[in-house]
C-alpha positions as MATLAB code, in Angstrom:
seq = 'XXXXXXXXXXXXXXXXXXXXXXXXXXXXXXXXXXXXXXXXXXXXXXXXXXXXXXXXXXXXXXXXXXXXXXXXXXXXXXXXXXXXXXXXXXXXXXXXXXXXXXXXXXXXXXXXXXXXXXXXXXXXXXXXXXXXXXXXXXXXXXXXXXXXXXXXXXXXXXXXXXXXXXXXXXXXXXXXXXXXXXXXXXXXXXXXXXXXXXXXXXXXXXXXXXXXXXXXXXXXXXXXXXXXXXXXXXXXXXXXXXXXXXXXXXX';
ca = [
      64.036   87.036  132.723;
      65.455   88.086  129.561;
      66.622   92.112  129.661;
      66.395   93.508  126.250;
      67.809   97.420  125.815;
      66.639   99.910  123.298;
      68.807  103.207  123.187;
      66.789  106.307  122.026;
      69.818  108.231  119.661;
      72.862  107.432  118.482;
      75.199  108.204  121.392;
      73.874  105.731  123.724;
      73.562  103.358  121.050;
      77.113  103.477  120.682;
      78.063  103.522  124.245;
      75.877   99.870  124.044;
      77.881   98.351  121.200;
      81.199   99.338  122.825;
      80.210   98.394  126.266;
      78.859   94.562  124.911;
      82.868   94.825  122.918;
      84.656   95.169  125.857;
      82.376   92.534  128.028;
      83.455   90.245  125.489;
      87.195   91.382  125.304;
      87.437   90.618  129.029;
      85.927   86.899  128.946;
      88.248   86.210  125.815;
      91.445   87.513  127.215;
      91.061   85.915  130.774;
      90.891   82.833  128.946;
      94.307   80.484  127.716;
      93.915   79.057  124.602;
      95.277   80.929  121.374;
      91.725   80.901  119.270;
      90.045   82.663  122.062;
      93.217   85.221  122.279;
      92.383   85.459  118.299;
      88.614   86.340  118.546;
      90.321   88.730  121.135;
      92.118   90.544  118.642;
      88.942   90.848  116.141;
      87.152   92.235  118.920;
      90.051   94.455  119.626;
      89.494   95.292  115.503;
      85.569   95.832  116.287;
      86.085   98.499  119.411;
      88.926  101.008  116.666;
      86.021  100.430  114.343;
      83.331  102.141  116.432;
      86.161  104.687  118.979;
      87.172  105.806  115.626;
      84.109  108.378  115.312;
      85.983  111.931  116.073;
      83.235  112.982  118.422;
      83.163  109.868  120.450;
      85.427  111.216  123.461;
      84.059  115.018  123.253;
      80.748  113.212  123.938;
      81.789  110.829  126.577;
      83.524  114.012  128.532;
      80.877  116.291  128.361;
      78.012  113.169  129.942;
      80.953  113.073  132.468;
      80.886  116.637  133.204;
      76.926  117.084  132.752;
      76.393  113.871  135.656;
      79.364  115.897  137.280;
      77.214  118.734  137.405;
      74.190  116.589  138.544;
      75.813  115.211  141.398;
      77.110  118.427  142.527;
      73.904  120.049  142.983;
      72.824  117.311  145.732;
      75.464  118.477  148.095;
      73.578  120.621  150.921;
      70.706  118.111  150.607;
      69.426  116.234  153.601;
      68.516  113.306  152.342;
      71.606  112.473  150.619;
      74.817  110.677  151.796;
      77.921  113.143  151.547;
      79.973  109.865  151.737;
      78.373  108.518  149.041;
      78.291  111.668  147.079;
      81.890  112.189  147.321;
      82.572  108.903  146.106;
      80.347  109.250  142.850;
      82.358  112.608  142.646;
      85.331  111.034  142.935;
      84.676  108.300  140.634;
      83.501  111.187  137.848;
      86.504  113.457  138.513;
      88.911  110.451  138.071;
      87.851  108.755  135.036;
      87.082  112.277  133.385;
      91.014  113.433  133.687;
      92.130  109.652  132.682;
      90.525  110.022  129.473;
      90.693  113.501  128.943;
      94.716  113.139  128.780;
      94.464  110.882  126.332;
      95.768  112.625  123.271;
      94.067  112.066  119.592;
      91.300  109.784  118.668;
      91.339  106.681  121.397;
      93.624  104.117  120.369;
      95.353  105.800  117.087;
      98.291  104.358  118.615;
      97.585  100.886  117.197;
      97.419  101.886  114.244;
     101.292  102.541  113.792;
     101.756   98.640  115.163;
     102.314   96.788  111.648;
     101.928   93.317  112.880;
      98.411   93.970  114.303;
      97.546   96.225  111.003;
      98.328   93.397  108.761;
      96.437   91.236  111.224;
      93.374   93.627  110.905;
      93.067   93.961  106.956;
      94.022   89.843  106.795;
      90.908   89.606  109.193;
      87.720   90.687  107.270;
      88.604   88.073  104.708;
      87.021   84.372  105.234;
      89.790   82.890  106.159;
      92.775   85.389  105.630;
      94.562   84.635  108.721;
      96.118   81.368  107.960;
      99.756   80.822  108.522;
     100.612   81.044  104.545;
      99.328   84.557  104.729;
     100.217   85.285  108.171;
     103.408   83.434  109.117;
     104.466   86.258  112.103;
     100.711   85.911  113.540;
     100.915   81.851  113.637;
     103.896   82.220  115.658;
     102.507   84.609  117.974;
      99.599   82.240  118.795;
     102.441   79.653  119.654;
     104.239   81.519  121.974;
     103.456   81.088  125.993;
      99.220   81.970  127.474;
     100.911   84.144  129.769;
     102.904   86.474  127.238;
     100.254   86.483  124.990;
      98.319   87.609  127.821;
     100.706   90.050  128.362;
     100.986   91.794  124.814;
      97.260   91.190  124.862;
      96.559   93.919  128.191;
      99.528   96.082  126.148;
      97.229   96.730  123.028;
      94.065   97.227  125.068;
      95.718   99.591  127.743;
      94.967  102.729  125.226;
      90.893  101.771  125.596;
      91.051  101.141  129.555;
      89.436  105.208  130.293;
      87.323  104.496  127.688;
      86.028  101.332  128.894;
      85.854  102.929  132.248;
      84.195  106.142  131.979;
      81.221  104.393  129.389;
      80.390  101.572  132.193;
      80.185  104.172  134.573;
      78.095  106.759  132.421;
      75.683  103.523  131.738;
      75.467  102.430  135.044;
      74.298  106.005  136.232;
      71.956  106.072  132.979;
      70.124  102.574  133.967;
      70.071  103.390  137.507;
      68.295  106.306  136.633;
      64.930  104.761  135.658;
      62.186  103.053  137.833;
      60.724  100.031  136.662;
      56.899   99.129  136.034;
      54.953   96.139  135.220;
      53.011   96.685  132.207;
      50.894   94.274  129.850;
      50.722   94.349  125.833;
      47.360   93.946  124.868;
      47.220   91.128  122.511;
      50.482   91.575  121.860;
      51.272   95.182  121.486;
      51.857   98.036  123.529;
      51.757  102.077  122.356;
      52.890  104.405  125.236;
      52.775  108.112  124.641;
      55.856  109.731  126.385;
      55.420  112.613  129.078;
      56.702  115.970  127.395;
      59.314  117.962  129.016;
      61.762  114.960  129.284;
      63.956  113.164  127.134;
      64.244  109.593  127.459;
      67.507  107.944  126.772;
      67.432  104.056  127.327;
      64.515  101.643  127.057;
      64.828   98.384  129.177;
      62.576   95.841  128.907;
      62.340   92.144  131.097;
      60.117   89.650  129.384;
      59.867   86.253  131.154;
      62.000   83.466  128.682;
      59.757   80.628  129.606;
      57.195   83.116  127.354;
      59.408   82.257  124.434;
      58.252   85.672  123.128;
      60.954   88.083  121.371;
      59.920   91.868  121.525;
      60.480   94.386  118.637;
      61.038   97.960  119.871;
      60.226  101.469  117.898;
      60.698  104.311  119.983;
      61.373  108.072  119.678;
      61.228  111.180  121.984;
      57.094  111.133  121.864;
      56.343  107.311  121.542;
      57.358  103.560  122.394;
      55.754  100.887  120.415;
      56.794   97.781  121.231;
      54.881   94.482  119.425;
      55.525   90.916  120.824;
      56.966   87.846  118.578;
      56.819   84.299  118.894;
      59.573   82.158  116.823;
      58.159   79.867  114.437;
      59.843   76.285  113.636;
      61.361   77.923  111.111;
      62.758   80.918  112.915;
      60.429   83.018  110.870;
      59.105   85.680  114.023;
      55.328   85.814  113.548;
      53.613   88.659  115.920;
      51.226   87.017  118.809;
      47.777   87.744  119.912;
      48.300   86.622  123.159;
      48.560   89.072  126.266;
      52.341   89.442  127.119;
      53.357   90.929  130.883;
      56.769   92.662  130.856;
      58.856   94.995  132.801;
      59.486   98.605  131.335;
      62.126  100.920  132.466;
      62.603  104.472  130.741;
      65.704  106.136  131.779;
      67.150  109.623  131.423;
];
């Protein structure tokens, strides 16, 4: 099964992005050689790019707080673990103070590093980062796996709450829906959504051996989703054919 995921505003959507970012930074960085400690770096580049929005940590604090909140009002309730429930507490209380003592926008502090600034703006250009234009940086990527590794987890330290707090907020978010097997009628699907409740996070499992790719349209009263089939050409052509899928709304 293939899972796609569609967020419905902004704020999830960039929870997503950053989320995929630092999936990636922690395959590259586990690994030795010095071009996968580069695209490290870029992606490194890529996660100041979207933390630097000025709201980004108000709004990651106050989900904390509101699933803080959440939780809190289970306690007294019968059918709930207090174990559990004091570890989800626990869990929210911790990685709220971590990044709430974080002072600034999250990692400003790498942006008074020169080497890694000249690194960034050499970057963007097709290849700017050879050693005529970066003699400091093709050193660096001879010098030892293990203290490359080293400055590497330096640099990304700043982003650690960050990365902790917005895995945890999207693991609560996706555990929060319940999933149901739905077909697109020759190929599409129109779903009114109930009013009262607002949807954050569309996932949808589509079988690969289909070799169908779904386009998603959604807002707070409607999901459209229409099914695609990849030509020869990789022009995507929309199908006819009846397409089963798994559906997941989550709040």
């Amino acid at each position: 099964m293939i899972l796609y995921e569609y967020p419905f505003n902004e704020r999830i959507r960039t929870y997503l992005r950053l989320q995929q970012l630092f999936n990636r930074l922690g395959q590259l960085m586990a690994r030795t050689d010095p071009l996968d400690h580069h695209f490290a770096l870029t992606t490194v580049f890529e996660i100041i790019e979207v933390a630097s929005r000025s709201e980004l940590k108000s709004d990651v604090l106050k989900d904390l707080e509101r699933q803080r909140q959440l939780y809190n009002s289970y306690r007294g309730n019968p059918a709930i673990s207090e174990q559990a429930l004091n570890g989800v507490m626990a869990q929210l209380d911790d990685h709220f103070e971590a990044l709430n003592q974080l002072s600034g926008k999250i990692g400003q502090s790498l942006n008074d590093n020169d080497f890694l600034m000249a690194l960034r703006s050499r970057a963007v250009i097709p290849g700017g980062t050879c050693e005529f234009d970066l003699p400091a940086y093709h050193a660096w990527q001879h010098h030892s796996a293990a203290s490359r590794a080293q400055d590497l987890s330096q640099w990304v330290e700043p982003f650690g709450p960050l990365a902790q707090a917005v895995k945890l907020l999207l693991q609560m978010l996706r555990e929060s829906g319940s999933s149901q097997k739905v077909m697109a009628t020759a190929g599409q699907l129109q779903q009114n959504l109930p009013q009262g409740r607002t949807f954050q996070l569309l996932r949808l499992k589509i079988d690969d051996t289909l070799g169908i790719t779904p386009e998603i349209s959604c807002n707070r009263l409607l999901v459209v989703i229409r099914m695609m089939r990849q030509q020869s050409d990789g022009k995507l052509v929309a199908t006819t054919d009846d397409v089963p899928f798994e559906m997941t709304l989550c709040a």
